Short mmCIF file of C-alpha atoms and ligand atoms in Angstrom, two decimals:
data_model
loop_
_atom_site.label_atom_id
_atom_site.label_comp_id
_atom_site.label_asym_id
_atom_site.label_seq_id
_atom_site.Cartn_x
_atom_site.Cartn_y
_atom_site.Cartn_z
CA UNK F 1 99.05 112.28 56.15
CA UNK F 2 98.22 109.58 53.59
CA UNK F 3 94.83 107.87 54.27
CA UNK F 4 95.34 104.85 56.48
CA UNK F 5 93.66 102.70 53.73
CA UNK F 6 96.92 103.33 51.75
CA UNK F 7 98.99 101.61 54.09
CA UNK F 8 97.21 98.13 53.52
CA UNK F 9 99.31 95.36 52.20
CA UNK F 10 97.63 92.83 49.68
CA UNK F 11 97.79 89.80 52.08
CA UNK F 12 96.56 91.70 55.01
CA UNK F 13 93.61 89.96 56.66
CA UNK F 14 90.16 91.66 56.52
CA UNK F 15 86.52 91.23 57.11
CA UNK F 16 84.56 91.30 53.99
CA UNK F 17 80.95 92.33 54.83
CA UNK F 18 78.01 92.46 52.42
CA UNK F 19 75.69 95.09 54.10
CA UNK F 20 72.14 95.94 53.94
CA UNK F 21 70.79 92.70 55.46
CA UNK F 22 68.63 92.26 58.64
CA UNK F 23 69.86 90.23 61.53
CA UNK F 24 67.64 87.84 63.55
CA UNK F 25 67.92 85.21 66.28
CA UNK F 26 69.96 85.14 69.42
CA UNK F 27 73.37 86.03 70.43
CA UNK F 28 75.38 84.46 73.49
CA UNK F 29 77.43 87.05 75.12
CA UNK F 30 80.99 86.21 76.42
CA UNK F 31 82.67 86.74 79.68
CA UNK F 32 83.92 90.40 80.27
CA UNK F 33 87.44 91.02 78.85
CA UNK F 34 87.99 93.99 81.22
CA UNK F 35 87.14 91.88 84.17
CA UNK F 36 88.89 88.57 83.11
CA UNK F 37 92.17 90.46 82.71
CA UNK F 38 92.25 92.19 85.95
CA UNK F 39 90.89 89.14 87.79
CA UNK F 40 93.67 87.14 86.34
CA UNK F 41 96.28 89.53 87.91
CA UNK F 42 94.16 89.34 91.11
CA UNK F 43 94.93 85.54 91.39
CA UNK F 44 98.49 86.45 92.18
CA UNK F 45 97.43 87.44 95.45
CA UNK F 46 96.57 84.00 96.48
CA UNK F 47 99.22 81.33 97.55
CA UNK F 48 96.75 78.88 96.00
CA UNK F 49 94.80 78.08 92.87
CA UNK F 50 91.94 80.02 91.34
CA UNK F 51 89.57 78.47 88.92
CA UNK F 52 87.76 80.96 86.59
CA UNK F 53 84.52 80.32 84.48
CA UNK F 54 83.11 82.24 81.60
CA UNK F 55 86.65 83.17 80.42
CA UNK F 56 86.34 84.78 76.85
CA UNK F 57 88.92 83.26 74.18
CA UNK F 58 90.66 86.56 73.24
CA UNK F 59 94.07 87.33 72.08
CA UNK F 60 94.50 89.66 75.25
CA UNK F 61 93.49 86.90 77.64
CA UNK F 62 96.27 84.69 76.26
CA UNK F 63 98.79 87.50 76.44
CA UNK F 64 97.95 87.84 80.12
CA UNK F 65 98.39 84.05 80.50
CA UNK F 66 101.99 84.37 79.01
CA UNK F 67 102.83 87.16 81.26
CA UNK F 68 101.66 85.25 84.29
CA UNK F 69 103.56 82.21 83.34
CA UNK F 70 106.66 84.43 83.16
CA UNK F 71 105.93 85.21 86.88
CA UNK F 72 105.86 81.31 87.64
CA UNK F 73 102.08 80.96 87.49
CA UNK F 74 100.87 77.45 86.29
CA UNK F 75 97.85 77.83 83.92
CA UNK F 76 95.49 75.08 83.25
CA UNK F 77 92.75 75.86 80.44
CA UNK F 78 89.47 74.10 80.51
CA UNK F 79 86.49 74.50 78.36
CA UNK F 80 85.39 78.23 78.85
CA UNK F 81 87.45 78.11 81.91
CA UNK F 82 91.10 78.65 83.43
CA UNK F 83 92.91 77.73 86.38
CA UNK F 84 95.69 79.75 87.79
CA UNK F 85 98.14 78.04 90.29
CA UNK F 86 100.06 80.95 91.89
CA UNK F 87 101.54 79.03 94.82
CA UNK F 88 105.20 79.19 93.52
CA UNK F 89 105.83 82.55 91.91
CA UNK F 90 109.34 82.47 90.58
CA UNK F 91 109.76 86.17 89.57
CA UNK F 92 108.38 89.76 90.40
CA UNK F 93 109.54 91.15 87.19
CA UNK F 94 106.92 91.31 84.23
CA UNK F 95 108.71 91.06 80.77
CA UNK F 96 108.82 94.27 78.74
CA UNK F 97 107.93 92.52 75.37
CA UNK F 98 104.73 91.06 76.81
CA UNK F 99 103.52 93.99 79.00
CA UNK F 100 104.12 96.72 76.29
CA UNK F 101 101.54 94.71 74.24
CA UNK F 102 98.94 94.60 76.92
CA UNK F 103 98.38 97.81 79.17
CA UNK F 104 96.19 95.91 81.72
CA UNK F 105 99.15 93.81 82.73
CA UNK F 106 100.51 96.88 84.55
CA UNK F 107 97.73 96.30 87.19
CA UNK F 108 99.86 93.20 88.36
CA UNK F 109 102.19 95.72 90.17
CA UNK F 110 99.76 95.95 92.92
CA UNK F 111 99.18 92.26 93.78
CA UNK F 112 103.06 91.56 93.22
CA UNK F 113 103.87 94.09 95.61
CA UNK F 114 101.47 93.10 98.26
CA UNK F 115 102.41 89.52 97.89
CA UNK F 116 106.17 89.45 97.22
CA UNK F 117 107.07 93.07 98.75
CA UNK F 118 108.61 93.94 95.37
CA UNK F 119 107.64 94.38 91.87
CA UNK F 120 109.25 95.31 88.45
CA UNK F 121 107.00 96.21 85.67
CA UNK F 122 107.49 98.04 82.61
CA UNK F 123 105.51 101.31 81.83
CA UNK F 124 102.78 100.31 79.61
CA UNK F 125 103.16 103.44 77.37
CA UNK F 126 100.63 105.08 75.36
CA UNK F 127 98.07 103.75 72.60
CA UNK F 128 96.21 104.78 69.83
CA UNK F 129 93.49 106.39 72.14
CA UNK F 130 95.73 108.27 74.61
CA UNK F 131 98.87 108.66 76.62
CA UNK F 132 97.55 106.47 79.25
CA UNK F 133 99.71 107.57 82.18
CA UNK F 134 99.85 105.48 85.48
CA UNK F 135 100.85 108.26 88.10
CA UNK F 136 97.62 107.48 90.00
CA UNK F 137 98.61 104.01 90.46
CA UNK F 138 102.23 104.94 91.51
CA UNK F 139 100.97 107.59 93.81
CA UNK F 140 98.65 105.32 95.55
CA UNK F 141 101.21 102.51 96.18
CA UNK F 142 103.68 105.34 97.61
CA UNK F 143 100.94 106.51 99.91
CA UNK F 144 100.78 102.75 101.19
CA UNK F 145 104.54 103.19 102.00
CA UNK F 146 105.93 101.65 98.72
CA UNK F 147 109.23 103.03 97.65
CA UNK F 148 108.70 103.43 93.70
CA UNK F 149 111.33 104.43 91.29
CA UNK F 150 110.85 104.72 87.47
CA UNK F 151 114.01 104.25 85.41
CA UNK F 152 114.64 103.40 81.69
CA UNK F 153 110.69 102.87 81.40
CA UNK F 154 110.67 100.35 84.22
CA UNK F 155 108.60 100.95 87.47
CA UNK F 156 110.49 99.28 90.29
CA UNK F 157 108.65 99.09 93.69
CA UNK F 158 109.59 97.91 97.17
CA UNK F 159 107.65 97.54 100.39
CA UNK F 160 108.57 95.02 103.15
CA UNK F 161 104.79 95.37 104.21
CA UNK F 162 102.21 97.87 102.69
CA UNK F 163 100.44 99.88 105.22
CA UNK F 164 96.75 100.95 104.99
CA UNK F 165 96.20 104.52 103.76
CA UNK F 166 93.63 107.14 102.66
CA UNK F 167 94.03 107.51 99.13
CA UNK F 168 92.00 110.34 97.08
CA UNK F 169 92.18 109.61 93.26
CA UNK F 170 92.42 112.82 91.15
CA UNK F 171 90.35 110.96 88.51
CA UNK F 172 88.18 107.80 89.07
CA UNK F 173 90.52 105.64 87.11
CA UNK F 174 89.38 102.23 86.57
CA UNK F 175 92.89 100.69 86.59
CA UNK F 176 94.34 102.75 89.46
CA UNK F 177 91.20 101.80 91.52
CA UNK F 178 91.86 98.00 90.81
CA UNK F 179 95.64 98.09 91.27
CA UNK F 180 95.31 99.80 94.77
CA UNK F 181 92.29 97.69 95.91
CA UNK F 182 94.22 94.58 95.14
CA UNK F 183 97.42 95.80 96.85
CA UNK F 184 95.25 96.76 99.96
CA UNK F 185 93.96 93.33 100.52
CA UNK F 186 97.35 92.31 102.09
CA UNK F 187 98.38 95.55 103.61
CA UNK F 188 98.71 96.21 107.32
CA UNK F 189 95.52 98.09 108.32
CA UNK F 190 92.74 99.91 106.52
CA UNK F 191 92.83 101.65 103.19
CA UNK F 192 90.06 104.11 101.85
CA UNK F 193 90.02 104.78 98.26
CA UNK F 194 88.13 108.06 97.53
CA UNK F 195 86.85 109.18 94.23
CA UNK F 196 87.11 105.69 93.25
CA UNK F 197 86.01 104.08 90.00
CA UNK F 198 82.60 102.46 89.99
CA UNK F 199 82.60 100.40 86.94
CA UNK F 200 80.89 96.79 87.06
CA UNK F 201 84.48 95.41 86.42
CA UNK F 202 85.70 96.85 89.63
CA UNK F 203 82.80 95.39 91.65
CA UNK F 204 83.64 92.05 89.99
CA UNK F 205 87.18 92.20 91.01
CA UNK F 206 86.14 93.25 94.61
CA UNK F 207 83.68 90.08 94.68
CA UNK F 208 86.53 87.75 93.40
CA UNK F 209 88.85 89.13 95.95
CA UNK F 210 86.21 88.79 98.80
CA UNK F 211 85.66 85.18 97.73
CA UNK F 212 89.42 84.78 98.33
CA UNK F 213 88.85 86.01 101.88
CA UNK F 214 89.66 89.76 101.44
CA UNK F 215 87.71 92.35 103.40
CA UNK F 216 86.27 94.98 101.06
CA UNK F 217 83.30 97.16 101.28
CA UNK F 218 81.94 99.87 99.15
CA UNK F 219 82.91 98.63 95.72
CA UNK F 220 80.45 100.25 93.15
CA UNK F 221 80.47 103.44 95.11
CA UNK F 222 83.12 106.18 95.07
CA UNK F 223 84.45 105.18 98.39
CA UNK F 224 86.03 101.75 98.80
CA UNK F 225 87.23 100.47 102.20
CA UNK F 226 89.65 97.59 102.38
CA UNK F 227 90.94 96.02 105.69
CA UNK F 228 94.20 94.09 104.97
CA UNK F 229 94.53 90.29 105.92
CA UNK F 230 97.43 88.09 106.34
CA UNK F 231 96.77 85.51 103.59
CA UNK F 232 94.17 84.89 100.80
CA UNK F 233 93.17 81.49 99.63
CA UNK F 234 92.18 79.98 96.21
CA UNK F 235 88.51 80.37 94.77
CA UNK F 236 86.18 79.22 92.15
CA UNK F 237 84.72 82.09 90.36
CA UNK F 238 82.36 83.07 87.50
CA UNK F 239 83.24 86.28 85.46
CA UNK F 240 80.47 88.78 84.52
CA UNK F 241 79.17 89.00 81.01
CA UNK F 242 80.76 91.73 78.74
CA UNK F 243 78.73 94.78 78.76
CA UNK F 244 80.57 96.50 75.90
CA UNK F 245 80.13 93.26 73.67
CA UNK F 246 76.46 93.46 74.64
CA UNK F 247 76.28 96.98 73.66
CA UNK F 248 78.24 96.31 70.31
CA UNK F 249 75.66 93.66 69.21
CA UNK F 250 72.73 96.18 70.31
CA UNK F 251 74.09 98.72 67.96
CA UNK F 252 74.39 96.07 65.26
CA UNK F 253 70.87 95.25 65.59
CA UNK F 254 69.93 98.85 65.73
CA UNK F 255 71.68 99.93 62.60
CA UNK F 256 70.51 96.95 60.72
CA UNK F 257 66.83 97.57 62.01
CA UNK F 258 66.83 93.96 63.29
CA UNK F 259 65.07 92.39 66.25
CA UNK F 260 67.34 89.94 68.19
CA UNK F 261 67.85 88.47 71.79
CA UNK F 262 71.03 88.46 73.84
CA UNK F 263 71.99 86.66 76.91
CA UNK F 264 73.42 86.34 79.49
CA UNK F 265 73.43 90.03 80.36
CA UNK F 266 73.17 91.99 83.47
CA UNK F 267 70.79 94.80 82.48
CA UNK F 268 71.89 97.22 85.30
CA UNK F 269 75.30 97.24 83.73
CA UNK F 270 73.84 98.59 80.75
CA UNK F 271 71.83 101.55 81.98
CA UNK F 272 73.48 104.48 79.95
CA UNK F 273 73.43 102.17 76.71
CA UNK F 274 69.76 101.36 76.84
CA UNK F 275 68.63 104.68 77.96
CA UNK F 276 70.35 106.15 74.83
CA UNK F 277 68.85 103.58 72.39
CA UNK F 278 65.40 104.13 73.92
CA UNK F 279 65.94 107.89 73.54
CA UNK F 280 66.77 107.15 69.89
CA UNK F 281 63.35 105.33 69.44
CA UNK F 282 64.24 101.75 69.97
CA UNK F 283 62.91 99.41 72.56
CA UNK F 284 64.62 96.99 74.78
CA UNK F 285 62.48 94.38 76.65
CA UNK F 286 63.81 92.34 79.67
CA UNK F 287 62.59 88.89 78.83
CA UNK F 288 64.34 87.15 81.67
CA UNK F 289 66.53 88.25 84.47
CA UNK F 290 69.61 87.78 82.16
CA UNK F 291 67.90 88.02 78.70
CA UNK F 292 67.17 91.24 76.53
CA UNK F 293 65.05 91.47 73.39
CA UNK F 294 66.08 94.47 71.01
CA UNK F 295 63.31 95.88 68.90
CA UNK F 296 64.29 98.35 66.37
CA UNK F 297 62.65 101.64 65.15
CA UNK F 298 61.98 102.42 61.58
CA UNK F 299 63.95 105.73 61.92
CA UNK F 300 66.18 106.86 64.70
CA UNK F 301 66.20 110.23 66.28
CA UNK F 302 69.65 111.68 66.76
CA UNK F 303 70.92 112.44 70.23
CA UNK F 304 74.15 113.71 71.92
CA UNK F 305 76.47 111.60 73.79
CA UNK F 306 79.10 112.70 76.48
CA UNK F 307 81.51 109.89 77.72
CA UNK F 308 82.05 109.78 81.43
CA UNK F 309 83.20 107.32 84.09
CA UNK F 310 80.63 104.87 85.07
CA UNK F 311 77.67 105.14 85.70
CA UNK F 312 77.96 107.77 82.96
CA UNK F 313 77.88 106.74 79.16
CA UNK F 314 80.88 104.42 78.55
CA UNK F 315 83.86 105.80 76.32
CA UNK F 316 84.11 102.17 75.09
CA UNK F 317 80.71 102.53 73.42
CA UNK F 318 81.40 106.04 71.80
CA UNK F 319 82.57 104.65 68.48
CA UNK F 320 79.64 102.09 68.24
CA UNK F 321 77.00 104.65 68.87
CA UNK F 322 78.80 107.03 66.49
CA UNK F 323 78.44 104.38 63.84
CA UNK F 324 74.55 104.21 64.47
CA UNK F 325 74.08 107.90 64.90
CA UNK F 326 75.55 108.51 61.16
CA UNK F 327 72.15 107.25 59.97
CA UNK F 328 69.97 108.73 62.38
CA UNK F 329 67.60 111.73 61.67
CA UNK F 330 69.12 115.08 62.70
CA UNK F 331 72.44 116.30 64.00
CA UNK F 332 74.23 115.32 67.34
CA UNK F 333 77.30 116.24 69.20
CA UNK F 334 79.55 113.53 70.70
CA UNK F 335 81.99 114.74 73.43
CA UNK F 336 84.80 112.29 74.41
CA UNK F 337 85.90 113.28 77.92
CA UNK F 338 87.68 110.21 78.91
CA UNK F 339 90.40 109.68 76.43
CA UNK F 340 92.15 112.48 74.47
CA UNK F 341 92.37 110.83 71.04
CA UNK F 342 89.49 108.45 70.65
CA UNK F 343 88.02 109.47 67.16
CA UNK F 344 90.28 107.20 65.02
CA UNK F 345 87.16 105.68 63.53
CA UNK F 346 85.82 109.20 62.20
CA UNK F 347 87.66 109.54 58.87
CA UNK F 348 86.85 105.93 58.19
CA UNK F 349 83.04 106.33 58.82
CA UNK F 350 83.27 109.50 56.58
CA UNK F 351 84.87 107.23 53.83
CA UNK F 352 81.74 105.21 54.02
CA UNK F 353 79.65 108.41 53.22
CA UNK F 354 79.08 109.67 56.85
CA UNK F 355 79.04 113.25 57.64
CA UNK F 356 81.21 113.82 60.87
CA UNK F 357 83.44 116.83 61.66
CA UNK F 358 85.63 116.90 64.66
CA UNK F 359 86.50 120.05 66.77
CA UNK F 360 88.83 119.21 69.67
CA UNK F 361 87.22 116.42 71.72
CA UNK F 362 83.83 116.97 70.28
CA UNK F 363 82.43 115.53 66.98
CA UNK F 364 79.37 116.76 64.99
CA UNK F 365 77.34 114.16 63.31
CA UNK F 366 74.80 114.99 60.56
CA UNK F 367 72.45 112.09 59.81
CA UNK F 368 72.63 110.83 56.27
CA UNK F 369 70.12 108.37 54.62
CA UNK F 370 72.56 105.67 54.07
CA UNK F 371 76.23 104.49 54.34
CA UNK F 372 78.15 102.99 51.37
CA UNK F 373 80.62 99.99 51.51
CA UNK F 374 84.31 100.90 51.20
CA UNK F 375 87.71 99.57 52.36
CA UNK F 376 88.34 100.84 55.83
CA UNK F 377 90.98 100.63 58.52
CA UNK F 378 90.42 100.31 62.21
CA UNK F 379 92.77 101.88 64.49
CA UNK F 380 91.98 100.37 67.90
CA UNK F 381 89.60 97.74 69.37
CA UNK F 382 86.28 99.77 69.54
CA UNK F 383 87.04 101.86 66.34
CA UNK F 384 87.33 98.45 64.34
CA UNK F 385 84.15 97.10 65.81
CA UNK F 386 82.34 100.36 64.94
CA UNK F 387 83.38 99.91 61.25
CA UNK F 388 82.01 96.37 61.35
CA UNK F 389 78.76 97.51 62.65
CA UNK F 390 78.66 100.24 60.03
CA UNK F 391 79.59 97.65 57.21
CA UNK F 392 76.55 95.68 58.33
CA UNK F 393 74.19 98.50 57.28
CA UNK F 394 76.13 99.87 54.45
CA UNK F 395 75.19 99.33 50.90
CA UNK F 396 77.40 97.06 49.02
CA UNK F 397 80.77 95.68 50.17
CA UNK F 398 82.75 96.85 52.99
CA UNK F 399 86.28 95.46 53.79
CA UNK F 400 87.45 96.09 57.44
CA UNK F 401 91.09 96.04 58.17
CA UNK F 402 92.70 96.14 61.59
CA UNK F 403 91.44 92.69 62.74
CA UNK F 404 94.37 92.29 65.22
CA UNK F 405 92.56 95.02 67.16
CA UNK F 406 89.29 93.31 66.86
CA UNK F 407 90.51 89.82 68.10
CA UNK F 408 91.91 91.40 71.32
CA UNK F 409 88.32 92.10 72.58
CA UNK F 410 85.72 90.16 70.79
CA UNK F 411 85.31 86.44 70.99
CA UNK F 412 84.43 84.69 67.66
CA UNK F 413 82.64 87.94 66.53
CA UNK F 414 82.34 86.85 62.92
CA UNK F 415 80.74 83.48 63.86
CA UNK F 416 78.23 85.26 66.11
CA UNK F 417 77.38 87.74 63.43
CA UNK F 418 77.03 84.91 60.80
CA UNK F 419 74.64 82.94 63.11
CA UNK F 420 72.37 86.07 63.25
CA UNK F 421 72.28 85.90 59.50
CA UNK F 422 74.98 88.57 58.55
CA UNK F 423 76.84 87.88 55.39
CA UNK F 424 80.57 88.35 55.99
CA UNK F 425 83.84 86.41 55.94
CA UNK F 426 87.45 86.68 57.14
CA UNK F 427 89.91 86.81 54.17
CA UNK F 428 93.61 86.26 54.27
CA UNK F 429 93.73 84.87 57.89
CA UNK F 430 92.11 83.22 60.90
CA UNK F 431 91.06 84.88 64.26
CA UNK F 432 94.00 85.29 66.62
CA UNK F 433 92.48 83.49 69.57
CA UNK F 434 89.73 80.52 69.09
CA UNK F 435 90.53 79.26 72.58
CA UNK F 436 91.94 80.09 76.07
CA UNK F 437 95.62 79.50 75.60
C1 LIG Z 501 90.03 100.65 81.57
O1 LIG Z 501 91.23 101.26 81.08
C2 LIG Z 501 89.44 99.88 80.32
N1 LIG Z 501 90.52 98.64 80.23
C3 LIG Z 501 89.40 100.53 79.13
O2 LIG Z 501 88.80 99.64 78.07
C4 LIG Z 501 88.30 101.72 79.22
O3 LIG Z 501 88.26 102.68 78.20
C5 LIG Z 501 88.73 102.49 80.69
O4 LIG Z 501 88.93 101.74 81.72
C6 LIG Z 501 87.67 103.53 80.92
O5 LIG Z 501 86.50 102.83 81.15
C7 LIG Z 501 90.55 97.66 81.03
O6 LIG Z 501 89.97 97.63 81.92
C8 LIG Z 501 91.72 96.70 80.57
P1 LIG Z 501 91.43 104.58 83.28
P2 LIG Z 501 92.15 102.01 82.12
O7 LIG Z 501 92.64 104.35 84.18
O8 LIG Z 501 91.93 101.50 83.53
C9 LIG Z 501 93.52 108.70 82.79
C10 LIG Z 501 88.61 98.76 75.86
O9 LIG Z 501 88.42 99.16 74.78
N2 LIG Z 501 94.79 108.29 83.90
O10 LIG Z 501 90.06 104.75 84.07
O11 LIG Z 501 93.52 102.23 81.44
C11 LIG Z 501 93.76 108.01 81.49
O12 LIG Z 501 94.87 108.47 80.76
C12 LIG Z 501 89.68 99.56 76.82
O13 LIG Z 501 88.09 97.68 76.27
C13 LIG Z 501 95.58 109.15 84.25
O14 LIG Z 501 95.74 110.31 83.84
O15 LIG Z 501 91.37 103.44 82.09
C14 LIG Z 501 92.32 108.10 80.92
O16 LIG Z 501 92.38 109.49 80.29
C15 LIG Z 501 90.10 100.78 76.29
N3 LIG Z 501 96.44 108.77 85.24
C16 LIG Z 501 91.52 108.17 81.94
O17 LIG Z 501 92.25 108.38 83.17
C17 LIG Z 501 96.46 107.36 85.85
O18 LIG Z 501 97.21 106.95 86.48
C18 LIG Z 501 90.71 107.00 82.25
O19 LIG Z 501 91.72 105.86 82.35
C19 LIG Z 501 95.34 106.40 85.18
C20 LIG Z 501 94.47 106.92 84.21
#
């Protein structure tokens, strides 16, 4: 297969990064993408208006907005915020052309079914990092009494009234836990989700639903209990900071041996990330309840990484740590256990002089003294972010392509890096989302 870089057209936007410079100063962390997306679908549960604060300006947020508008939700953007009026839904059918571009929109099947008794949502399909099946979502809804048919790539679900049920998830899927938790808030009786996902975004969703009047306990543990209620009301809710964006800036500081501060952050959400950075020799100091100071090490000791469901090491940070590990002293083994195809960044890091070999879902990284700038192509959101981080440390100029991926999940990343003193610019284009909607 020809190298990805050969597929680039002249006018394709890219980030030009002049590497080898230290960063300094403070970076403001945005609201969490993976929380904002699912909370926006959760607003469908209330025959009322929900006001969200700390909403990141991302392409994915705008796309979710378009999908909700197609269902009859009225959206009112405000500075760093968004209000969703779901009083008058006009459809239970999420349009294919939009859902196919945003997997998280599949989670809307839960609230739609619970609220309207019917839902028609296209199968989200696979993506660069894996097949991304949804059978756990479907089986959970069937356990709650829904009739679910999958025809022509569309999931059609009916339930005059969902019923509480005991659901054991074969895998602690974040999306399945979120879909079923939302569906259960308006079901008849009690639902228990066992082997549930424990991610901070699942807890944020539970807190949001509770602020609408839902009865949920146990979110953040592997057993969540939901007692259905008749109706939910509107609310005013602040979204948690993005722990993966925080981790991205921590690795950017580490790889450029820079001291920076980051806020707002919830340090508890970052335990595996901070632990691994400290294991490598860095220091992370909590300066205030929501502010961290990163202090680099002169040299980093390599360490092994195995991705796992929370509170294990997050798969969304695997590529970022791999970029950092390329210049650490010694060898390390990375095991990607959550997604079956999440090493798209490896050949591109090797193009920059890294020494990484893949064997199945394991990658062996031999530390090298330095990286060299090169034209590289991102294959998915976190792979592209890893190439940006590598480019910040590399000698010379790096051109990072695949910015559509980056804009999906990072709010104003180049402006934030420039503010920290990085020398980079976007060529042939502008960020896909500079504001919410
Ligand atoms: C969420 O995806 C995040 N996305 C992902 O972040 C994150 O990587 C993932 O959780 C794991 O932490 C959002 O929240 C929008 P899963 P989700 O269901 O819910 C398998 C990023 O970079 N599975 O926990 O889709 C699945 O194939 C993105 O921001 C089934 O087999 O993840 C995968 O291998 C990428 N059957 C594993 O479980 C199912 O029915 C974990 O998937 C559902 C999932």
